[in-house]
mmCIF file of C-alpha atoms (C1' of nucleotides) and ligand atoms in Angstrom:
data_model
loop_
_atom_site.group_PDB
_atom_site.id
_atom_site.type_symbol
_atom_site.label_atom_id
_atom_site.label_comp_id
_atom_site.label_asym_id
_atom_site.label_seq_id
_atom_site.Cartn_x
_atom_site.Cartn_y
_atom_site.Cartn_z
ATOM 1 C CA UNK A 436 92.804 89.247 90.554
ATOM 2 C CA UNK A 437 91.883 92.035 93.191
ATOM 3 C CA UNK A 438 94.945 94.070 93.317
ATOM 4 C CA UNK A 439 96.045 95.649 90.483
ATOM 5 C CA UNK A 440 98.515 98.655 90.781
ATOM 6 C CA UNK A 441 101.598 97.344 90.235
ATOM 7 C CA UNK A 442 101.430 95.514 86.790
ATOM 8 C CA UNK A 443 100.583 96.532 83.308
ATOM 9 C CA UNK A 444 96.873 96.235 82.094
ATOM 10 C CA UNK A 445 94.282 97.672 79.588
ATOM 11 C CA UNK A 446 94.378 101.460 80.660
ATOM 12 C CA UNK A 447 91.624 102.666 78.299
ATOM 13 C CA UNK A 448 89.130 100.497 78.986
ATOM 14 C CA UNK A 449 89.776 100.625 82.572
ATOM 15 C CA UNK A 450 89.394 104.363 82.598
ATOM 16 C CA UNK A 451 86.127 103.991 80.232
ATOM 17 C CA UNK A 452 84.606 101.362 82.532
ATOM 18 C CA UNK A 453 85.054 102.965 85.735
ATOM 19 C CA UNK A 454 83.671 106.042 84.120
ATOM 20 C CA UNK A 455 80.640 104.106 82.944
ATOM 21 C CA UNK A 456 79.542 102.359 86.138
ATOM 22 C CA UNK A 457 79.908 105.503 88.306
ATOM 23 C CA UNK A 458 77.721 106.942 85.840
ATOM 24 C CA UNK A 459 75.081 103.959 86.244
ATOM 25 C CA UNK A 460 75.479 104.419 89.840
ATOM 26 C CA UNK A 461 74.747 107.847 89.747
ATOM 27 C CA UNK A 462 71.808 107.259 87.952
ATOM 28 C CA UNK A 463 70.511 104.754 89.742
ATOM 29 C CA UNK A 464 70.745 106.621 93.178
ATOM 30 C CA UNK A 465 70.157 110.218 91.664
ATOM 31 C CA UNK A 466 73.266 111.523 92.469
ATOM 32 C CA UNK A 467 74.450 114.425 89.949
ATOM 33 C CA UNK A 468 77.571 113.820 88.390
ATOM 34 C CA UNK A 469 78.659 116.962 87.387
ATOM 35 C CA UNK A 470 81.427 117.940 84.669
ATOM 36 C CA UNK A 471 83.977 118.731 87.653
ATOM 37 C CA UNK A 472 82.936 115.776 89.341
ATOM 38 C CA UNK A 473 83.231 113.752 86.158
ATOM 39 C CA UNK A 474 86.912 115.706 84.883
ATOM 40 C CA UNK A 475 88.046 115.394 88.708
ATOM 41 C CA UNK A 476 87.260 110.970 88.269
ATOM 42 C CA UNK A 477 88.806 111.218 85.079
ATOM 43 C CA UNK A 478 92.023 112.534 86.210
ATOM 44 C CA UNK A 479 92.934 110.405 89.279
ATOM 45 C CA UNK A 480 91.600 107.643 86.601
ATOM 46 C CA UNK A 481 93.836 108.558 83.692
ATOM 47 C CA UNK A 482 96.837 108.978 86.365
ATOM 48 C CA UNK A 483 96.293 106.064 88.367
ATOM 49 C CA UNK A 484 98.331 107.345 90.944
ATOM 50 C CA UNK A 485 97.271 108.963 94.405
ATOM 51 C CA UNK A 486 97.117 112.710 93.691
ATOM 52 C CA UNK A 487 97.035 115.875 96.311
ATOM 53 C CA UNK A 488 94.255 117.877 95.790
ATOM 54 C CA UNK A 489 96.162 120.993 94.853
ATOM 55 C CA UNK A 490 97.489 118.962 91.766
ATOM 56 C CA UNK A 491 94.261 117.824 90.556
ATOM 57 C CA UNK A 492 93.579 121.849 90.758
ATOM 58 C CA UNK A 493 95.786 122.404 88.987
ATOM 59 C CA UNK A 494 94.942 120.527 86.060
ATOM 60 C CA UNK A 495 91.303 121.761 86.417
ATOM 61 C CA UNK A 496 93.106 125.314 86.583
ATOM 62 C CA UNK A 497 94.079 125.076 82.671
ATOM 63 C CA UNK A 498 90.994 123.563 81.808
ATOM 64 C CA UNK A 499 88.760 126.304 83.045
ATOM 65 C CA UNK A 500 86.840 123.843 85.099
ATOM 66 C CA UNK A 501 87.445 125.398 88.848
ATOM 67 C CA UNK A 502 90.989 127.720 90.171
ATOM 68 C CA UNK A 503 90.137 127.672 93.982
ATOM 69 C CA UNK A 504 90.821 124.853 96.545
ATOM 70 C CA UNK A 505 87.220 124.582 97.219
ATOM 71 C CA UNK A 506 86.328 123.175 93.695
ATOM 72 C CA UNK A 507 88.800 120.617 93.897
ATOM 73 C CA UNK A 508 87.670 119.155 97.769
ATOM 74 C CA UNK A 509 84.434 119.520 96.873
ATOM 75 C CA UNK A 510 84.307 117.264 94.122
ATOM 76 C CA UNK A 511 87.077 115.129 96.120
ATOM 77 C CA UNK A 512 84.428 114.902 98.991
ATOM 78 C CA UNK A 513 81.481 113.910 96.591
ATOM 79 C CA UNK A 514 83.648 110.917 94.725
ATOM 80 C CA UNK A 515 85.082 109.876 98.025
ATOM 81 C CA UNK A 516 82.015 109.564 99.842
ATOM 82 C CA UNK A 517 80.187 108.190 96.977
ATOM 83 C CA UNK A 518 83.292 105.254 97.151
ATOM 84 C CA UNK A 519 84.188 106.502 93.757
ATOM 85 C CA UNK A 520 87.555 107.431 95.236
ATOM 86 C CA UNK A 521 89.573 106.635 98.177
ATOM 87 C CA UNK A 522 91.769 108.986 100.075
ATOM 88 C CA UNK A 523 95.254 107.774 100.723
ATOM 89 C CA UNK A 524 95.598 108.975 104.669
ATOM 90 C CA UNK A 525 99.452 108.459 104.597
ATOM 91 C CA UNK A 526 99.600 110.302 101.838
ATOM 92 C CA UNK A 527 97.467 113.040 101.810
ATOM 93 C CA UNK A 528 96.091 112.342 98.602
ATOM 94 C CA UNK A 529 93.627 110.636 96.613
ATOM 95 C CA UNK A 530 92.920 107.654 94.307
ATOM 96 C CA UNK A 531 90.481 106.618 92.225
ATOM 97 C CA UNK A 532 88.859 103.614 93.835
ATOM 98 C CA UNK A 533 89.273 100.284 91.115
ATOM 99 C CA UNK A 534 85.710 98.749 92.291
ATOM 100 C CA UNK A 535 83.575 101.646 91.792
ATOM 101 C CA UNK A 536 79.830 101.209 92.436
ATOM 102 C CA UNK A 537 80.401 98.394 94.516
ATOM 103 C CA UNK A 538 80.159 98.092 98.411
ATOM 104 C CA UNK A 539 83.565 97.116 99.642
ATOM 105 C CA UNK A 540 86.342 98.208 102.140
ATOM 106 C CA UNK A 541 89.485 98.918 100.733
ATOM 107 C CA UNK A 542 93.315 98.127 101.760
ATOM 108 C CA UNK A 543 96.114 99.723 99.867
ATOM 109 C CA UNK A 544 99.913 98.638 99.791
ATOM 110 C CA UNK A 545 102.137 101.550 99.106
ATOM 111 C CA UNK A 546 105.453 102.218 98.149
ATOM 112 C CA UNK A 547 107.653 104.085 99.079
ATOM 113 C CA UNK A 548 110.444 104.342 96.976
ATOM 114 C CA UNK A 549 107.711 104.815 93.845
ATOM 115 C CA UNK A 550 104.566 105.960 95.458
ATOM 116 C CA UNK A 551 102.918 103.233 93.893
ATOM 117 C CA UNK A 552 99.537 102.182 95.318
ATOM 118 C CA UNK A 553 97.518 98.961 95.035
ATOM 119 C CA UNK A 554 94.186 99.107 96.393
ATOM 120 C CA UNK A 555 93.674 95.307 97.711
ATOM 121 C CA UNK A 556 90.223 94.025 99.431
ATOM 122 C CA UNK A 557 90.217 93.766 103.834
ATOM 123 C CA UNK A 558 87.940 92.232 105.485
ATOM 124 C CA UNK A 559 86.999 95.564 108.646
ATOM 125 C CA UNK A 560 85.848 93.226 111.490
ATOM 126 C CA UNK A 561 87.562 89.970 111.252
ATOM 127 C CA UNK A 562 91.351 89.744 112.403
ATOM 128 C CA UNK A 563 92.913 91.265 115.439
ATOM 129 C CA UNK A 564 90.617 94.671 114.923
ATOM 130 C CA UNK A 565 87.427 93.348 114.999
ATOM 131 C CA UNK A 566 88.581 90.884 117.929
ATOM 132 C CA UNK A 567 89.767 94.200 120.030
ATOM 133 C CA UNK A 568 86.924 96.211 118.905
ATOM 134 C CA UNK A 569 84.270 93.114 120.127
ATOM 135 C CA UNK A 570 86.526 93.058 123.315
ATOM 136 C CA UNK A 571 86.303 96.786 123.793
ATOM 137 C CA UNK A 572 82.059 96.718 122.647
ATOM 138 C CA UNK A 573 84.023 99.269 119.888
ATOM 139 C CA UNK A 574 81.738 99.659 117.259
ATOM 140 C CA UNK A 575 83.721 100.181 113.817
ATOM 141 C CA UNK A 576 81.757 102.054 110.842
ATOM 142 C CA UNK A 577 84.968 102.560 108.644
ATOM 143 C CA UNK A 578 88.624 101.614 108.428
ATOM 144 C CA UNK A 579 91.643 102.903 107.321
ATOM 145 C CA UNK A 580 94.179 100.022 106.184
ATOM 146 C CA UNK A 581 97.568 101.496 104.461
ATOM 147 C CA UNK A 582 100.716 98.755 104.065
ATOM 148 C CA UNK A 583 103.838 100.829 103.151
ATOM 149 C CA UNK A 584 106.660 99.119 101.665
ATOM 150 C CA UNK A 585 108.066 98.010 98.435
ATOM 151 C CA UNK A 586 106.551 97.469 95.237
ATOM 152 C CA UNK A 587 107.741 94.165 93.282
ATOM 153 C CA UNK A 588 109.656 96.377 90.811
ATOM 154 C CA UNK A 589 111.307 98.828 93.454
ATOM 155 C CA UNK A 590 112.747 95.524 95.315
ATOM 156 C CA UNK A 591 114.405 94.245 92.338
ATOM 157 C CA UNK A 592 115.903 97.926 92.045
ATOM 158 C CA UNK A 593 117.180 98.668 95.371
ATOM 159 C CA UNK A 594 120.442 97.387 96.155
ATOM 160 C CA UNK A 595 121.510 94.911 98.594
ATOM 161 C CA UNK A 596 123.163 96.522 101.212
ATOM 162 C CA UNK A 597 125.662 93.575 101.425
ATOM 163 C CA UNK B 641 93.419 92.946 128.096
ATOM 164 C CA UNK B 642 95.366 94.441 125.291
ATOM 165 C CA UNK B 643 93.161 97.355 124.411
ATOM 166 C CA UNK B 644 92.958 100.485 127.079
ATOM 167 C CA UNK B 645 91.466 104.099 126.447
ATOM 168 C CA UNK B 646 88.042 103.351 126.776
ATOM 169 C CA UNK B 647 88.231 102.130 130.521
ATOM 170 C CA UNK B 648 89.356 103.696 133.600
ATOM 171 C CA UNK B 649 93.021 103.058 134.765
ATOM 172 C CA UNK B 650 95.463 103.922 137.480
ATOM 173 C CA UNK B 651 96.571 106.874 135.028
ATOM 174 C CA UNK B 652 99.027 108.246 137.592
ATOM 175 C CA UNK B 653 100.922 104.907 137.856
ATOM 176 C CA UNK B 654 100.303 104.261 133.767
ATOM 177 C CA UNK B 655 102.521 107.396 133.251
ATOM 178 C CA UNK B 656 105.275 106.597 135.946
ATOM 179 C CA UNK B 657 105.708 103.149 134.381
ATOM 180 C CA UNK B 658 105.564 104.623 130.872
ATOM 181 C CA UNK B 659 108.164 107.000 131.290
ATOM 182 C CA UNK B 660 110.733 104.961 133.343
ATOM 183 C CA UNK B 661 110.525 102.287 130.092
ATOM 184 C CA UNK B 662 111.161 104.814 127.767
ATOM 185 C CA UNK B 663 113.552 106.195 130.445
ATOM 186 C CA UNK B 664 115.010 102.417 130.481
ATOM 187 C CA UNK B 665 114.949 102.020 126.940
ATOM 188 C CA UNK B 666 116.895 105.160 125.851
ATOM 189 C CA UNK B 667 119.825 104.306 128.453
ATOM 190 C CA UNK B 668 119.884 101.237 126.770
ATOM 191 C CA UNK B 669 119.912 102.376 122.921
ATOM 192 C CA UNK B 670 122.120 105.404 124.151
ATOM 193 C CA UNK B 671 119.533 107.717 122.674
ATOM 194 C CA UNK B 672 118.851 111.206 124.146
ATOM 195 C CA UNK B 673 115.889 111.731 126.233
ATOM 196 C CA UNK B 674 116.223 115.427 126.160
ATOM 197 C CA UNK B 675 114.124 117.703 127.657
ATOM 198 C CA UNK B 676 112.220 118.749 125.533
ATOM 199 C CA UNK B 677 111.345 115.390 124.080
ATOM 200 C CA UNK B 678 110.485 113.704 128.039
ATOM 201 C CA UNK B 679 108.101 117.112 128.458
ATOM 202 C CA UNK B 680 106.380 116.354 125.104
ATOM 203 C CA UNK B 681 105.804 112.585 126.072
ATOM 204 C CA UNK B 682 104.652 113.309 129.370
ATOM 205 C CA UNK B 683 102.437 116.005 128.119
ATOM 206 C CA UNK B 684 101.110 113.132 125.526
ATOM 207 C CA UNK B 685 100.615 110.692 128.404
ATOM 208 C CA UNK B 686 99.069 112.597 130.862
ATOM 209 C CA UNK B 687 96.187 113.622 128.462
ATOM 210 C CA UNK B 688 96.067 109.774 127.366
ATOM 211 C CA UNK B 689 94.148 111.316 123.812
ATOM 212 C CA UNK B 690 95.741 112.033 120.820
ATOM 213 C CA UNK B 691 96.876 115.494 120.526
ATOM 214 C CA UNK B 692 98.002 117.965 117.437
ATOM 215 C CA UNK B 693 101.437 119.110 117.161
ATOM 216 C CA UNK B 694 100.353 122.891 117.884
ATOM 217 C CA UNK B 695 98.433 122.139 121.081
ATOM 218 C CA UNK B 696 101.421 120.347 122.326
ATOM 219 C CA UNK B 697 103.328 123.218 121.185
ATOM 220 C CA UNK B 698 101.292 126.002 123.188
ATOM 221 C CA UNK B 699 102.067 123.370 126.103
ATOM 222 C CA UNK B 700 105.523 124.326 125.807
ATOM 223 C CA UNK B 701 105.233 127.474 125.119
ATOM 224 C CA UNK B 702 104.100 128.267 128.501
ATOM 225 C CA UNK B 703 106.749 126.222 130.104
ATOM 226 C CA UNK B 704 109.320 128.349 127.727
ATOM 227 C CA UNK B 705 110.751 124.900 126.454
ATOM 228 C CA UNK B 706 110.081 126.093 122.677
ATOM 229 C CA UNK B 707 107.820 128.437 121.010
ATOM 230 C CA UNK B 708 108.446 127.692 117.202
ATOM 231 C CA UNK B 709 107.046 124.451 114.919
ATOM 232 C CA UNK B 710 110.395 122.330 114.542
ATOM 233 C CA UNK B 711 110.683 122.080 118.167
ATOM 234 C CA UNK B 712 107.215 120.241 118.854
ATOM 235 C CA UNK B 713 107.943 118.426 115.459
ATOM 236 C CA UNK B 714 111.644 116.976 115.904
ATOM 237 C CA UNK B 715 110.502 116.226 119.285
ATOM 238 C CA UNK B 716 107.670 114.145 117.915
ATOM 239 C CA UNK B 717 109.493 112.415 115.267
ATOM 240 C CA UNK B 718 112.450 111.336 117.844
ATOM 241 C CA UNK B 719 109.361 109.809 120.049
ATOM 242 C CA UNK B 720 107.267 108.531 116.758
ATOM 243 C CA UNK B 721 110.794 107.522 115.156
ATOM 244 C CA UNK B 722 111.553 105.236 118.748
ATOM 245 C CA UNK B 723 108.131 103.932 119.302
ATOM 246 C CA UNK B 724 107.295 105.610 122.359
ATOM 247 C CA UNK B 725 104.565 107.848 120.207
ATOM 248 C CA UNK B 726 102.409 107.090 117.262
ATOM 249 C CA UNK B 727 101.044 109.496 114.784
ATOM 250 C CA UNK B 728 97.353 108.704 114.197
ATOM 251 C CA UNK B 729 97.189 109.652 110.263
ATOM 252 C CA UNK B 730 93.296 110.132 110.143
ATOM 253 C CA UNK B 731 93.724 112.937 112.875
ATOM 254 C CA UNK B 732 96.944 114.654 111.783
ATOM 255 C CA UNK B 733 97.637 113.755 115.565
ATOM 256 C CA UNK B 734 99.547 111.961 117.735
ATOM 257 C CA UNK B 735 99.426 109.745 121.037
ATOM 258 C CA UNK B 736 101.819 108.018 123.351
ATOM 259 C CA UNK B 737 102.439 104.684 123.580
ATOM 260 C CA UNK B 738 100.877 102.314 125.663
ATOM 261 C CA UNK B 739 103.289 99.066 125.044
ATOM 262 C CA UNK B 740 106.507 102.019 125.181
ATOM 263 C CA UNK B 741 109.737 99.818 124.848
ATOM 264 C CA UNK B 742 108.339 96.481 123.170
ATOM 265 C CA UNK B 743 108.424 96.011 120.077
ATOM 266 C CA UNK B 744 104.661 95.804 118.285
ATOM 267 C CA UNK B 745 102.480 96.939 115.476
ATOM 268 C CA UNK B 746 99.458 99.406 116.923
ATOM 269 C CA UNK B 747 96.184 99.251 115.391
ATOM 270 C CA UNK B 748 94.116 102.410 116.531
ATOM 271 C CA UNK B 749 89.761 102.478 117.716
ATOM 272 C CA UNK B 750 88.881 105.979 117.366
ATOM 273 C CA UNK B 751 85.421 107.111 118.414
ATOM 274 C CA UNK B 752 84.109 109.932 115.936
ATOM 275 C CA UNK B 753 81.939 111.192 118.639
ATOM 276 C CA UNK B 754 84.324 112.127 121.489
ATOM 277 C CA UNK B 755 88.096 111.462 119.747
ATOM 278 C CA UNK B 756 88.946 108.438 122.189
ATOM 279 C CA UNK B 757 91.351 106.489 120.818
ATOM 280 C CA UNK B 758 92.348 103.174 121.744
ATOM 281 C CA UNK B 759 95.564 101.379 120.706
ATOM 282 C CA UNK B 760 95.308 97.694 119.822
ATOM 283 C CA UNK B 761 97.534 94.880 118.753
ATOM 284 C CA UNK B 762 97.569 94.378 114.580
ATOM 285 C CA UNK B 763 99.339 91.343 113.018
ATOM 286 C CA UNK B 764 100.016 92.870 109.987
ATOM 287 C CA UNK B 765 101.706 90.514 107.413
ATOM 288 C CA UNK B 766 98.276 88.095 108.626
ATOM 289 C CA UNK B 767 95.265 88.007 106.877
ATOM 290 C CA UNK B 768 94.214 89.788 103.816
ATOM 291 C CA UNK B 769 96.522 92.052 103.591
ATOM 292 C CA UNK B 770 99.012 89.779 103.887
ATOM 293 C CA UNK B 771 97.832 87.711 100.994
ATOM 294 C CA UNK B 772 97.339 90.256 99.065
ATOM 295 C CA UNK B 773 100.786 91.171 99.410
ATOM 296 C CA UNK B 774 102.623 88.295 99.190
ATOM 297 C CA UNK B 775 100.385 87.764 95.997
ATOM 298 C CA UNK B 776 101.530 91.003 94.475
ATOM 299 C CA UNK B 777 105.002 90.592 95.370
ATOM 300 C CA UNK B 778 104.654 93.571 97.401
ATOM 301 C CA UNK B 779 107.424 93.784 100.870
ATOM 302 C CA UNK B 780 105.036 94.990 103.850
ATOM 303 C CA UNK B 781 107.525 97.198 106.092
ATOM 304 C CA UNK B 782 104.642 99.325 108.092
ATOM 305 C CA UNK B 783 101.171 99.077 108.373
ATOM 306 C CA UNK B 784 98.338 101.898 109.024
ATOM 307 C CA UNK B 785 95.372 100.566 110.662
ATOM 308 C CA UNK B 786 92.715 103.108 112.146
ATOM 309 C CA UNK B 787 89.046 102.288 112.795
ATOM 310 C CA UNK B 788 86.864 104.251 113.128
ATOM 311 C CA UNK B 789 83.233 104.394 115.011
ATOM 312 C CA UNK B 790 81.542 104.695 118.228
ATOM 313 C CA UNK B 791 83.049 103.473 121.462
ATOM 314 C CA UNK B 792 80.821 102.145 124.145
ATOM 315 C CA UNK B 793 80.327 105.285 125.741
ATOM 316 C CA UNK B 794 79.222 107.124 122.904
ATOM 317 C CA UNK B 795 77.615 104.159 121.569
ATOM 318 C CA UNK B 796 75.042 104.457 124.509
ATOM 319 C CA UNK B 797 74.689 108.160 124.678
ATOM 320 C CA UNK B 798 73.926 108.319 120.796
ATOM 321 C CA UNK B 799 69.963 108.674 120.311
ATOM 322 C CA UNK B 800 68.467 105.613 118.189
ATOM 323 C CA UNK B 801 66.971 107.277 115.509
ATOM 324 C CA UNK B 802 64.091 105.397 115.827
ATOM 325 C "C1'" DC C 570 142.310 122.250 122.873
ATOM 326 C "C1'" DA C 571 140.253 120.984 118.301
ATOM 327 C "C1'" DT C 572 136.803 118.629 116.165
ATOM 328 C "C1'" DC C 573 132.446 116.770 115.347
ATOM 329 C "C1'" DA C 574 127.831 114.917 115.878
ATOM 330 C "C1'" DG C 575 123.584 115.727 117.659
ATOM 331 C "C1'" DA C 576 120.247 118.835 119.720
ATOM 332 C "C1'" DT C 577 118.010 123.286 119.836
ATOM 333 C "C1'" DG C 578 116.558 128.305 118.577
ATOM 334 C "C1'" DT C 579 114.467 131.066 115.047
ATOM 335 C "C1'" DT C 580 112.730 132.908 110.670
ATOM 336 C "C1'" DA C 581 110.388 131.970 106.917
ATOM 337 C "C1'" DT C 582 107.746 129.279 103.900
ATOM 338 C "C1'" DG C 583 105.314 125.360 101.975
ATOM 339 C "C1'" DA C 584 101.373 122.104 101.830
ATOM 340 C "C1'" DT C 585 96.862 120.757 103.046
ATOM 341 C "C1'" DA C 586 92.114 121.983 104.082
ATOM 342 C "C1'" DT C 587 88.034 124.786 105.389
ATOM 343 C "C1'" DC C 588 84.984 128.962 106.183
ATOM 344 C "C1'" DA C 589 81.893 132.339 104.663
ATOM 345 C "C1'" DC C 590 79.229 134.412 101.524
ATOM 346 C "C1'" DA C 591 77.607 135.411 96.857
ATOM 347 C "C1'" DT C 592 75.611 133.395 92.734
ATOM 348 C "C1'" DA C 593 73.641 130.064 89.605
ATOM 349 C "C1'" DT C 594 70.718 126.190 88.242
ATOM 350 C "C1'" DG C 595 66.957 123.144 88.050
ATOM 351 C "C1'" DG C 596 62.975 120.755 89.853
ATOM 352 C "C1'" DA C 597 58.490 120.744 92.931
ATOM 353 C "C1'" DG C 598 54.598 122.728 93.810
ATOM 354 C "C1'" DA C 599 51.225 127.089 94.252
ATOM 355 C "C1'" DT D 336 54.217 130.750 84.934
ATOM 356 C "C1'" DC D 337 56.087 132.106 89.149
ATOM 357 C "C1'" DT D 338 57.946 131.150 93.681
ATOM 358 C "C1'" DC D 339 60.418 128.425 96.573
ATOM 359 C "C1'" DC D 340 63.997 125.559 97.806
ATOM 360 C "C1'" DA D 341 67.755 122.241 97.554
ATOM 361 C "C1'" DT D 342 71.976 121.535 95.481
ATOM 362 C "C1'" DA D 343 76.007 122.996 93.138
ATOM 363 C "C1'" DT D 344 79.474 126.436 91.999
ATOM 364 C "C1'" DG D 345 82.587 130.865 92.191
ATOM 365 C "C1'" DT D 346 85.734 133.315 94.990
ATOM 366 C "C1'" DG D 347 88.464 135.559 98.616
ATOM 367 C "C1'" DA D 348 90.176 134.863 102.893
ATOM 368 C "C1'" DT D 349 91.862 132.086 106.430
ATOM 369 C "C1'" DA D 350 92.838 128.022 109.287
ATOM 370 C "C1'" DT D 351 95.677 124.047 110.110
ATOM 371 C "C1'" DC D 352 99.542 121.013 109.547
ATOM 372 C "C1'" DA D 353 104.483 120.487 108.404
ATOM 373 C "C1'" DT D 354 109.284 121.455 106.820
ATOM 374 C "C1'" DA D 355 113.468 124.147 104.881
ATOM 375 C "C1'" DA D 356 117.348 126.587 106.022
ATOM 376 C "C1'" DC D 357 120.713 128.354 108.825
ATOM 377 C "C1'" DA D 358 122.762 129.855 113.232
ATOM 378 C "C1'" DT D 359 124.081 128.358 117.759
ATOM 379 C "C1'" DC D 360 124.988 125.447 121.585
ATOM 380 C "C1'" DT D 361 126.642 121.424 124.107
ATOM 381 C "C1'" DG D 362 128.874 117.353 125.258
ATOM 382 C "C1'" DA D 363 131.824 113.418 123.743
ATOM 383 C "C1'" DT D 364 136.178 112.039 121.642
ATOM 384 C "C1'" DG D 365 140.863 112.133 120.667
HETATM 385 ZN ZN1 ZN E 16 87.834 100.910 96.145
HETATM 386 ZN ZN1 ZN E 17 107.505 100.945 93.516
HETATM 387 ZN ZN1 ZN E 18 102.188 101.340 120.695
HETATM 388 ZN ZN1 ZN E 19 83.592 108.042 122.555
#
DNA sequence: CATCAGATGTTATGATATCACATATGGAGA
DNA sequence: TCTCCATATGTGATATCATAACATCTGATG
């Protein structure tokens, strides 16, 4: 299973092992993970939804942890470059990556009726891209993938139009 | 070739032709090529790069064809909305067309040294994403796909670190 | 002419993101 | 220990991107 998002699961010990092998990670490369750092994973974690900045902020707000915007990108900036969390482009908002620690290049289906988000597993330079970017001598470093659509549940909801 | 933006072209005919599809296309669909929303699109294509609302806007400004926001905006979602323009998500930008008129999926190179962007073909029920979908039950209506790296120019120009 | 849909003009505001500068903290080395 | 320095944080101001709301205009239809 690589894309979860859209179906029940074990919330608690999702949230505890993501927690615990960003941790090891940060360990291992001496990176500090600070208690905004940490409380900013936590919440996108405990949400699992793709959250503006401003609303993390304002959950750090009433926790004493940080009241200006800068507290909340900069701890955004440190997860998402770390790969601890992704930013949703379409969305403006963020996500807390479901393979933390681990080198990979994430997808994400979206939808849009629920604002759901699945982060899935893309392969950057195979398919039509990496053909076009060979073509072009385009080197590509990073990629932003972002299906919008509907969820499995939302489908079943929306009527038929018939 | 499928991919232009990092070559040299005959710009001045590129624009002619683009304009007289989307020129073709809105006679056809009995849409409104205002304007407002022809200046915007020529403005787009004759810079071939992908340009912010507001620098579009002090475009028209000058030309007295608008001076407020909405005007660059509904302009930009009538050409985004139609096909003729696509909003590049990772620049809060936007760019014309260069397949105005067909009917297509754009992928997007973008150089992080010099902003060219390059519009590409993207299948985008294929590959990964695609599976990953159809595994999830998820309905793929619109795809984001932006890479991002060095194009050939910069690729050369960029000192080897070495 | 009356009506209406779509396009535009304009004011104000909302939402997202960064700059600039002061302060704190903790480890490396003199 | 003390100094230095890199990294992180606190805070006010500001930049950048985008839309809400409402008035007005214009052309097509009947
Ligand atoms: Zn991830
Ligand atoms: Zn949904
Ligand atoms: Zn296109
Ligand atoms: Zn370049």
């Amino acid at each position: 299973m690589d894309t979860i998002g859209f179906e029940a699961h074990d919330h608690k010990g999702c949230v505890r092992d993501a927690i615990a092998a960003v941790e090891a990670h940060c360990t291992r490369h001496k990176l500090q993970f600070t208690p905004v750092r940490r409380r900013v994973l936590e919440i996108l974690l405990s949400e699992h939804r793709a959250m503006g900045a401003y609303e993390i902020l304002d959950t750090l707000r009433t926790e004493g942890l940080g009241s200006q915007p800068p507290v909340a990108y900069r701890a955004l900036d440190f997860l998402v470059t770390n790969g601890f969390v992704h930013k949703i482009e379409r969305l403006n908002a963020f996500i807390a990556c479901t393979h933390p620690g681990q080198d990979h290049t994430p997808a994400f289906l979206i939808c849009r009726q629920c604002d759901a988000v699945a982060e899935a597993h893309a392969e950057p330079s195979k398919g039509m891209l990496g053909r076009a970017a060979a073509d072009t001598g385009f080197t590509i470093e990073q990629a932003v993938v972002e299906a919008m659509g509907l969820c499995p549940q939302c489908r079943e909801s929306v009527h038929p139009c018939a």
